[in-house]
mmCIF file of C-alpha atoms in Angstrom:
data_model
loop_
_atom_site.group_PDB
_atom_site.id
_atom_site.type_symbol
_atom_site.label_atom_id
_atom_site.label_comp_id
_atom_site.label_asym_id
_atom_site.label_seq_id
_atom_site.Cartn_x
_atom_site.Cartn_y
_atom_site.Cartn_z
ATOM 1 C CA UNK A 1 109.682 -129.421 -0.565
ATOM 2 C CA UNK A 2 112.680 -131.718 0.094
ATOM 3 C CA UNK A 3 115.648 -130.302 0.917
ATOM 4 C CA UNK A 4 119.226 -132.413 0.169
ATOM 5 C CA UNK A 5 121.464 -132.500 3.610
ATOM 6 C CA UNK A 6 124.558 -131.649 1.267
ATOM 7 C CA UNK A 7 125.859 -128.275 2.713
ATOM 8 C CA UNK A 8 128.036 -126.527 0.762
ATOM 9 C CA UNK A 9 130.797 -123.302 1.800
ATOM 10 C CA UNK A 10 131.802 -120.490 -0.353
ATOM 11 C CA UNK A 11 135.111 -122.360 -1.460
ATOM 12 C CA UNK A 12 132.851 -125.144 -2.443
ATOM 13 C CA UNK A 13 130.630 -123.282 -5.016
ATOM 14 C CA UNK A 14 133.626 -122.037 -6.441
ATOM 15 C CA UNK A 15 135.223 -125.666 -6.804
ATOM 16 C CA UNK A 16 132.986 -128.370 -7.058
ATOM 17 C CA UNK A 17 130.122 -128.247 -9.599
ATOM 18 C CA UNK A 18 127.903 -130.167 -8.007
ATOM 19 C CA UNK A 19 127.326 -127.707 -5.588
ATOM 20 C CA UNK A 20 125.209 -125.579 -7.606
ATOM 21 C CA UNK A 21 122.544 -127.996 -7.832
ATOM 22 C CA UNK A 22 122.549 -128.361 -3.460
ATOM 23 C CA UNK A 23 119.309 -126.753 -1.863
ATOM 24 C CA UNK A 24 120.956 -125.597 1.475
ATOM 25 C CA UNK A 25 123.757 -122.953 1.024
ATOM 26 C CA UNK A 26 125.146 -121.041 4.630
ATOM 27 C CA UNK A 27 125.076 -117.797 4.271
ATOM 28 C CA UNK A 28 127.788 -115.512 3.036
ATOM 29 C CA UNK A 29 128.224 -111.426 3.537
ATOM 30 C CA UNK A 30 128.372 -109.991 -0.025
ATOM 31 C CA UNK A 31 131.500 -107.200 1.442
ATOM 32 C CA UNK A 32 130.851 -105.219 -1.986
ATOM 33 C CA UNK A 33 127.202 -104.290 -1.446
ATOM 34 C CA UNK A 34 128.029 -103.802 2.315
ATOM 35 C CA UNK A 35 129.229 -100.872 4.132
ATOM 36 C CA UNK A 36 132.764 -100.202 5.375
ATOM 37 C CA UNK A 37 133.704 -98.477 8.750
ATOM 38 C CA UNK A 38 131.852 -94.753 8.311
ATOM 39 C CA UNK A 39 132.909 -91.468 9.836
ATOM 40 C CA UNK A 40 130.322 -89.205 10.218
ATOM 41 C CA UNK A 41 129.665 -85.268 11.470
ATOM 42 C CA UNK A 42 126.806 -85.536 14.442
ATOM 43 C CA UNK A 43 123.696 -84.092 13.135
ATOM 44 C CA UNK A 44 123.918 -86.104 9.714
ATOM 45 C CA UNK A 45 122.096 -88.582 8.665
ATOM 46 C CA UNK A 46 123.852 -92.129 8.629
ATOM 47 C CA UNK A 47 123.215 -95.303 6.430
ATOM 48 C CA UNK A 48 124.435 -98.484 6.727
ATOM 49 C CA UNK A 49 124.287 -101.379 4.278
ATOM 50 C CA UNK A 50 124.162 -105.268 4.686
ATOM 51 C CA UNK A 51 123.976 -108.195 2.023
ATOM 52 C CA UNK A 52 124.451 -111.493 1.605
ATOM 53 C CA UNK A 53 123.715 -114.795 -0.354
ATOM 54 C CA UNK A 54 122.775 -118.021 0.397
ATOM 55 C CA UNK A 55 120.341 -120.616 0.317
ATOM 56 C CA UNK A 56 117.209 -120.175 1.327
ATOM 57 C CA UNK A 57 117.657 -116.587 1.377
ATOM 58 C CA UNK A 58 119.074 -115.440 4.591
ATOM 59 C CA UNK A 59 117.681 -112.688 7.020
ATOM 60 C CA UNK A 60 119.503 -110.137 7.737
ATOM 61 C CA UNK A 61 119.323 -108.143 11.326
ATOM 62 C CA UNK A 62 121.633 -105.637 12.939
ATOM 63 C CA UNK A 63 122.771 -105.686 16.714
ATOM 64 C CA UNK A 64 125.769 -103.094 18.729
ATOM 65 C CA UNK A 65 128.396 -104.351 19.972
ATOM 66 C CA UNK A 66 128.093 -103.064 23.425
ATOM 67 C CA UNK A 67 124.021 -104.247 23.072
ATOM 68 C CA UNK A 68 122.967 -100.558 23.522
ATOM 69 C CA UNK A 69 119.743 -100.242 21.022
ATOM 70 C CA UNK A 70 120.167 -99.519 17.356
ATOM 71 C CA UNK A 71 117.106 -97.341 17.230
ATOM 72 C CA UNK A 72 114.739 -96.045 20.154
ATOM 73 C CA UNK A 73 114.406 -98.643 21.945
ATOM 74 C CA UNK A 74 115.472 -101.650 19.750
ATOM 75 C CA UNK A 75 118.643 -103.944 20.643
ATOM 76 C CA UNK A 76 117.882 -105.578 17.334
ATOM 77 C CA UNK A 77 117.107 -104.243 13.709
ATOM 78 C CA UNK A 78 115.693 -105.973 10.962
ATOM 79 C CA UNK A 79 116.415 -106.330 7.515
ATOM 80 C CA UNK A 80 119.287 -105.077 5.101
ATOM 81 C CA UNK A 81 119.347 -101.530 6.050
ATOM 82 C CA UNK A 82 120.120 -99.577 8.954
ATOM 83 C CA UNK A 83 118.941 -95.967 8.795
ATOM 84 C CA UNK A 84 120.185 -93.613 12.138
ATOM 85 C CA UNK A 85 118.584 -89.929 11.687
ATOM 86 C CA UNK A 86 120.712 -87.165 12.891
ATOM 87 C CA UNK A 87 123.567 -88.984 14.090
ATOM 88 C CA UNK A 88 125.130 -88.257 17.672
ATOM 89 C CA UNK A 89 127.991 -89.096 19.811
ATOM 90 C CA UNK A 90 125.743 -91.390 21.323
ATOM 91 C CA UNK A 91 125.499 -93.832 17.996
ATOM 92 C CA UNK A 92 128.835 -94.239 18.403
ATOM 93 C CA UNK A 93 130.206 -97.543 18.218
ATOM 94 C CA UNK A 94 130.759 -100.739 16.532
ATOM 95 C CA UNK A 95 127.894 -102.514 14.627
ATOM 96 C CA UNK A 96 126.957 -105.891 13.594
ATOM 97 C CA UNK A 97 125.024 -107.322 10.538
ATOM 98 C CA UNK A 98 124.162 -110.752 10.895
ATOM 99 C CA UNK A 99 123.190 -112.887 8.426
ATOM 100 C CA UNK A 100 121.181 -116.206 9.112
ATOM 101 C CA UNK A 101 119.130 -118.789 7.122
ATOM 102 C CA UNK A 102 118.712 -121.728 9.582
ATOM 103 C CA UNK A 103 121.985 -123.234 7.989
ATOM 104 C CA UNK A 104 124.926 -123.463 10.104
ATOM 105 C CA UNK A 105 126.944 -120.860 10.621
ATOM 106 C CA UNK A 106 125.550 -117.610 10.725
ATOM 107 C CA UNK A 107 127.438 -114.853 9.626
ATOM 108 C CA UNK A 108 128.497 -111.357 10.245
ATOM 109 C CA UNK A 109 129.878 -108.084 9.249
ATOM 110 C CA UNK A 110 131.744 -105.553 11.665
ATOM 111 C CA UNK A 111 131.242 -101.958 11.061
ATOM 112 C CA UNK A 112 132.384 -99.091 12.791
ATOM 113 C CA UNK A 113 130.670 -95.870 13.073
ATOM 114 C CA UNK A 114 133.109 -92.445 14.139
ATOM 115 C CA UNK A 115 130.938 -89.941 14.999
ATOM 116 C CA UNK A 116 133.070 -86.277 14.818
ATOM 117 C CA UNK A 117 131.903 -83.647 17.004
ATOM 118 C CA UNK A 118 133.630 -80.373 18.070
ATOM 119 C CA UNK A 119 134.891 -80.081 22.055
ATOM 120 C CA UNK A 120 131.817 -79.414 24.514
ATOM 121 C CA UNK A 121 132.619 -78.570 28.478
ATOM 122 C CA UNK A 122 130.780 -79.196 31.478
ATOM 123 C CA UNK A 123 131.851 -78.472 35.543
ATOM 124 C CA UNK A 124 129.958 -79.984 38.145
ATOM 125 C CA UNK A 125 131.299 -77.080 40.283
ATOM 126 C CA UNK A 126 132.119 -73.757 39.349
ATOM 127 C CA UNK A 127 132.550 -72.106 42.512
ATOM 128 C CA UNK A 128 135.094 -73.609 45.013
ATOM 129 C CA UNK A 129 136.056 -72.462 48.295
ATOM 130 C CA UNK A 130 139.330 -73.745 50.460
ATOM 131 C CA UNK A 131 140.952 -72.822 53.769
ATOM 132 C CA UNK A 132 144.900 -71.779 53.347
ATOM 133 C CA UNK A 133 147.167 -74.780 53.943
ATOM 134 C CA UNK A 134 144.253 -76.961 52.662
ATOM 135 C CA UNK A 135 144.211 -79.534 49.424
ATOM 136 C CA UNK A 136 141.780 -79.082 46.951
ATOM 137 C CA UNK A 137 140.678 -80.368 43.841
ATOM 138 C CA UNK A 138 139.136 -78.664 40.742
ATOM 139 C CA UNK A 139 137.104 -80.871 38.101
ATOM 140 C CA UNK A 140 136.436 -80.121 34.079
ATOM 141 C CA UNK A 141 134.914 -82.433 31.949
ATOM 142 C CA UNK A 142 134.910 -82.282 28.059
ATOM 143 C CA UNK A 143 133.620 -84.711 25.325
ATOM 144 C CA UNK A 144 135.068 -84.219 21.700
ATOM 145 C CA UNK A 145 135.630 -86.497 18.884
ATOM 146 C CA UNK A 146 138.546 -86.951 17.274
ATOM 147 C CA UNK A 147 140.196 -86.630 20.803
ATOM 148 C CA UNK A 148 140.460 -83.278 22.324
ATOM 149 C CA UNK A 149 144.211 -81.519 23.539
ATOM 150 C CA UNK A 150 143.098 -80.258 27.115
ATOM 151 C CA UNK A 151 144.915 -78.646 29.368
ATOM 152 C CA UNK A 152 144.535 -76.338 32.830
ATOM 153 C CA UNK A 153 145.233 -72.694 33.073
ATOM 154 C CA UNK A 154 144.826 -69.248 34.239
ATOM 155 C CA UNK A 155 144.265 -65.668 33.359
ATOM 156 C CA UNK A 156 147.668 -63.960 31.989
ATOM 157 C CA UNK A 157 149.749 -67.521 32.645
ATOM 158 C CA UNK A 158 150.720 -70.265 30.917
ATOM 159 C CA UNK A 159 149.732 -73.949 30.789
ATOM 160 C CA UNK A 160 149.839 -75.922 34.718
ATOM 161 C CA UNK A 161 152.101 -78.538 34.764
ATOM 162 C CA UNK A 162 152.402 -81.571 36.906
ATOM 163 C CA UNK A 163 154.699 -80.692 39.339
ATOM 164 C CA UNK A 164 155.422 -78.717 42.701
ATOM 165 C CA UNK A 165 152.289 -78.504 44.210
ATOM 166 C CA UNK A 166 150.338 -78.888 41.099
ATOM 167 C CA UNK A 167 148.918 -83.038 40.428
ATOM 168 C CA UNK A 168 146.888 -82.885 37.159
ATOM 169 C CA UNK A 169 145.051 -85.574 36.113
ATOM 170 C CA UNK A 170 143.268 -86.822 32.961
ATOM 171 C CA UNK A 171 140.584 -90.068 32.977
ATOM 172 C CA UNK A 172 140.159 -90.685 29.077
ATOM 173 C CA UNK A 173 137.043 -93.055 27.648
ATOM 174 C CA UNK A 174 136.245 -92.825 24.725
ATOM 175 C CA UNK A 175 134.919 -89.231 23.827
ATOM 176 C CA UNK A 176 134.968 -88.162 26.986
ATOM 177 C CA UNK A 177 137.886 -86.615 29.135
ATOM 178 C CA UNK A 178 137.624 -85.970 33.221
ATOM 179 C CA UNK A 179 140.110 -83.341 33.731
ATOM 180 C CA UNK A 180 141.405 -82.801 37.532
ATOM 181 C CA UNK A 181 143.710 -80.162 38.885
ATOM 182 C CA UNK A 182 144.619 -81.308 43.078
ATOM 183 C CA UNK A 183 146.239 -77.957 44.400
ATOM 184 C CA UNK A 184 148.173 -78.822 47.955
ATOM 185 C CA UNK A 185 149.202 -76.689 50.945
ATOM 186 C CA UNK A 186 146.406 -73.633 49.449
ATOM 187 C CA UNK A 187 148.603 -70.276 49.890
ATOM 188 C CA UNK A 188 147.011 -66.670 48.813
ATOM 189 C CA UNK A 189 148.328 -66.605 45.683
ATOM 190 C CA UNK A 190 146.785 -69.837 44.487
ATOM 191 C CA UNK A 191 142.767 -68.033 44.878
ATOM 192 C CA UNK A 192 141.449 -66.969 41.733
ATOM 193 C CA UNK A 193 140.066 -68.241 38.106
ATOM 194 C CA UNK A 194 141.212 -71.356 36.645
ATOM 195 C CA UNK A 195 140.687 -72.239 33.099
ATOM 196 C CA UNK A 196 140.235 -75.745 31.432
ATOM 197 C CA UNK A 197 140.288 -75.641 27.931
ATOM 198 C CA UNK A 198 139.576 -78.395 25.189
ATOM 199 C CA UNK A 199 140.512 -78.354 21.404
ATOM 200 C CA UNK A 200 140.375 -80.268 18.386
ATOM 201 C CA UNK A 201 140.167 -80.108 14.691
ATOM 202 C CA UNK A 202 136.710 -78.938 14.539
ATOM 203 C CA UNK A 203 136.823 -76.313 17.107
ATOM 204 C CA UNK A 204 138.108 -75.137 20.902
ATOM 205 C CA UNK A 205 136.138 -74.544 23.798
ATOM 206 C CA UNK A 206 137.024 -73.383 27.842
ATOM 207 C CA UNK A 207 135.032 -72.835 30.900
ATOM 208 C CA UNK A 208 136.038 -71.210 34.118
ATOM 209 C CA UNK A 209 136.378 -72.325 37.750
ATOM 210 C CA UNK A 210 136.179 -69.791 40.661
ATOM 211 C CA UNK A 211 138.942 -70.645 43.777
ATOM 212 C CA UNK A 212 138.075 -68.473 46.727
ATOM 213 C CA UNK A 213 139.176 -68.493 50.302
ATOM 214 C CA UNK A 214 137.305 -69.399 53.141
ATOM 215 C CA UNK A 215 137.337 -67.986 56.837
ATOM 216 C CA UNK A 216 139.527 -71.293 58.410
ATOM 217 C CA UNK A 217 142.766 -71.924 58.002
ATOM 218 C CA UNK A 218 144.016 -75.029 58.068
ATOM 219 C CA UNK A 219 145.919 -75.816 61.528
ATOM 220 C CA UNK A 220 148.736 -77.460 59.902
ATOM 221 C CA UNK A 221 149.295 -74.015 57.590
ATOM 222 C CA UNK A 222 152.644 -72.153 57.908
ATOM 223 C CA UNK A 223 153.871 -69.182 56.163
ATOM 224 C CA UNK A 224 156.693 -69.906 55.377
ATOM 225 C CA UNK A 225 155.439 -72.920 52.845
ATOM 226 C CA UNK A 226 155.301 -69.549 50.708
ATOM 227 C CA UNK A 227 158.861 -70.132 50.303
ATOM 228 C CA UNK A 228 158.876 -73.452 48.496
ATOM 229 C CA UNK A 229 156.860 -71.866 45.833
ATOM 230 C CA UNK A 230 158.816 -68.609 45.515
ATOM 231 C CA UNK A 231 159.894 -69.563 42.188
ATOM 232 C CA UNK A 232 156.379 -69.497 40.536
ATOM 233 C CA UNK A 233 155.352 -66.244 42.708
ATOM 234 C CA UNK A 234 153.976 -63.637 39.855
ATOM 235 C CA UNK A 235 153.081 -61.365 42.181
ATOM 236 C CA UNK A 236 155.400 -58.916 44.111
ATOM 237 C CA UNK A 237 156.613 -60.207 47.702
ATOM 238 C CA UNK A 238 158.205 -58.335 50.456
ATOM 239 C CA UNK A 239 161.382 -60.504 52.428
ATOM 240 C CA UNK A 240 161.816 -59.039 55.966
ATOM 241 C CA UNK A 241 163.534 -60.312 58.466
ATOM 242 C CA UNK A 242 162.624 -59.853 62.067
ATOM 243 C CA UNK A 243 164.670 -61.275 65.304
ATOM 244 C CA UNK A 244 166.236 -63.606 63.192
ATOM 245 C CA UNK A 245 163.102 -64.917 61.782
ATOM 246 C CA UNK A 246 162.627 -64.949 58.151
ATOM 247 C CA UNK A 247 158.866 -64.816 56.253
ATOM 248 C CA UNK A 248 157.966 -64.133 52.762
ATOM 249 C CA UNK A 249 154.940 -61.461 52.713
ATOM 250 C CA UNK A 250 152.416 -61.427 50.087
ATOM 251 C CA UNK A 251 152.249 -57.553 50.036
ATOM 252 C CA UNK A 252 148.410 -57.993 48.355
ATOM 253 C CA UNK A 253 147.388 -59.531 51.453
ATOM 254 C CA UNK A 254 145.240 -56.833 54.689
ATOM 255 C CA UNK A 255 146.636 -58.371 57.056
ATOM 256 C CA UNK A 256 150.351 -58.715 56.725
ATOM 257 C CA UNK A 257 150.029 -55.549 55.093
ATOM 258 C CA UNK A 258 148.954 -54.404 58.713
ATOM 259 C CA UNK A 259 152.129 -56.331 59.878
ATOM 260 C CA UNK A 260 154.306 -54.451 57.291
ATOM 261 C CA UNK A 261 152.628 -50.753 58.733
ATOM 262 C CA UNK A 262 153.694 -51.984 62.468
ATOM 263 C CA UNK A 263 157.624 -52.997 61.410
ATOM 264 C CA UNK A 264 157.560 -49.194 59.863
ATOM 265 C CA UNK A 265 156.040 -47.754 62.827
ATOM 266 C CA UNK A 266 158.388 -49.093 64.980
ATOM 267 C CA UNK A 267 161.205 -48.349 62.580
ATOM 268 C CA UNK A 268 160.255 -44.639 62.453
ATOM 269 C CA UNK A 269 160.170 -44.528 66.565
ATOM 270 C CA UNK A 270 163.517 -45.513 66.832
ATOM 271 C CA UNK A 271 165.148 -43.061 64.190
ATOM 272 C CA UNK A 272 162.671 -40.287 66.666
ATOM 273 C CA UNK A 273 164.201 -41.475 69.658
ATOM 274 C CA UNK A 274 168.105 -41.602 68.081
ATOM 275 C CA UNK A 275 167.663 -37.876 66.475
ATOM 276 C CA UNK A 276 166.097 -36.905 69.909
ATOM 277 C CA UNK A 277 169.373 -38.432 71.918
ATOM 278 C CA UNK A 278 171.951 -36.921 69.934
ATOM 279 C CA UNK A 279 170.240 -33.444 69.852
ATOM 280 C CA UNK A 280 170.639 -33.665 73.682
ATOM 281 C CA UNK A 281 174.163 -34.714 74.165
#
C-alpha cells in the first residue's frame, strides 16, 4: 500500500478538507476517553485509561516518570489500559501514556496517581543511652499520605519546641518524614520516654523512645548547667548554698540526695554543740 507524504495536525483536520483523504495522521490523545489525575485509598484497585486517534492506528504504552516499573518488573506497559491491583504507597507517582504510530511526533498524557494512606511509624532505635553533659540525638520516622502533622513529646508534657537545648528537625520527601530530636549538655532530668507522634486525616499513630543514662559522664559536664534550664524544670529542686557556692540539686537524684543528708548532718552537729555551750556557761 502507498502511503501519501502529506502529514496532517489536529488543527489541520479541523480546517482543511483535504486532509481527510491523507493516509498518515500523527497521533493525538483523545483527553475524554483518558483518565485524569486519580486519588486513591492503598489497598484498592486502580485503573487507568489511555486513547488516541490517528493514522495508522497508534500504539499505545505506559512508562513512570521516575522509570520505576509499572507492574512487577516492567518499566514499560502495553496497550490502552493500565490495571495496578491493590494499590500502595509505592505506585505512587506520575504516569505517562504514550501514543506512537511511526508518524512524527509521538504523543503523551500525564497522569498523576495520590495514593492516601493513614500515618505508619518506624525507629531504628528504641533504646538510647547517654552520659550527663553529653549530646544526643533521637530518630522517628513516619510515612503518611496526605502529609502527616508530627511532632516530639513526652509523658504528662506538652509538645518540644526548638529552642534552649532542644534542635528538632524534620527531612520531608514525599510520604515520608525523618523526625530528629538533638538534646545538648544531657542533665538528669532529660532521661526518660520520648514520644513522636504522626497524624493525618485518616488516622494518628506514636511510638516511644527510651533515654537512659549511662555510667560516664561527660568531662566537660557541670552542675550548675542545671541552672540554664531551671525554667523548664518539672520536677522539684532543692537551692542550697554552701561557702558561697551556689548548685541547683535534683532532689530525685542518690547521690546528691547523699550530699543533702551530709549538709543536715552537719547542720544538726552544730545546733548540738551551741545547746551544749550555752548549757555550760
Amino acid at each position: 500500500m502507498r502511503f501519501s507524504r502529506v502529514v496532517c495536525s489536529s488543527l489541520d483536520l479541523a480546517t482543511d478538507p483535504s486532509c481527510e483523504k491523507a493516509d498518515i495522521v500523527p497521533p493525538d490523545i483523545i483527553e475524554e476517553l483518558s483518565s485524569s489525575d486519580i486519588i486513591a485509598r492503598e489497598g484498592t484497585n486502580v485503573t487507568l485509561k489511555c486513547a488516541a486517534k490517528g493514522r495508522p492506528e497508534p500504539k499505545l504504552s505506559w512508562c513512570r516518570k521516575d522509570y520505576k516499573p509499572v507492574g512487577t518488573d516492567v518499566i514499560i506497559h502495553e496497550g490502552n489500559i493500565l490495571k495496578i491491583k491493590k494499590a500502595s504507597r509505592l505506585h505512587m507517582g506520575v504516569y505517562f501514556c504514550v501514543a506512537s504510530n511511526g508518524v512524527a511526533p509521538a504523543v503523551s498524557r500525564r497522569i498523576t496517581l495520590q495514593v492516601n494512606f493513614p500515618p505508619t511509624v518506624w525507629i531504628p532505635n528504641q533504646l538510647i543511652g547517654a552520659n550527663l553533659g553529653s549530646n544526643v540525638t533521637l530518630e522517628c520516622n513516619t510515612e503518611s499520605y496526605p502529609e502527616s502533622i508530627n511532632y516530639w513529646t513526652r509523658h504528662e508534657s506538652g509538645v518540644i519546641l526548638p529552642g534552649g537545648n532542644y534542635d528538632v528537625i524534620f527531612k520531608v520527601t514525599t510520604y515520608g518524614t525523618k523526625m530528629m530530636l538533638t538534646i545538648r549538655h544531657v542533665v538528669h532530668k532529660d532521661y526518660g520516654v520520648y514520644l513522636c507522634f504522626a497524624q493525618n486525616s485518616l488516622g494518628a499513630t506514636e511510638s516511644t523512645i527510651l533515654l537512659y543514662a549511662t555510667g560516664d559522664v561527660d568531662p566537660n559536664y557541670r552542675e550548675d548547667r542545671m541552672k540554664v534550664r531551671e525554667s523548664d524544670e518539672k520536677l522539684p529542686t532543692t537551692f542550697i548554698k554552701i561557702f558561697g557556692k551556689e548548685e541547683v540539686i535534683d532532689s530525685g537524684n542518690p547521690g546528691i540526695l547523699c550530699g543533702i543528708f551530709q549538709v543536715v548532718i552537719f547542720i544538726l552537729i552544730s545546733l548540738v554543740t551551741s545547746a551544749l555551750h550555752q548549757h555550760y556557761t
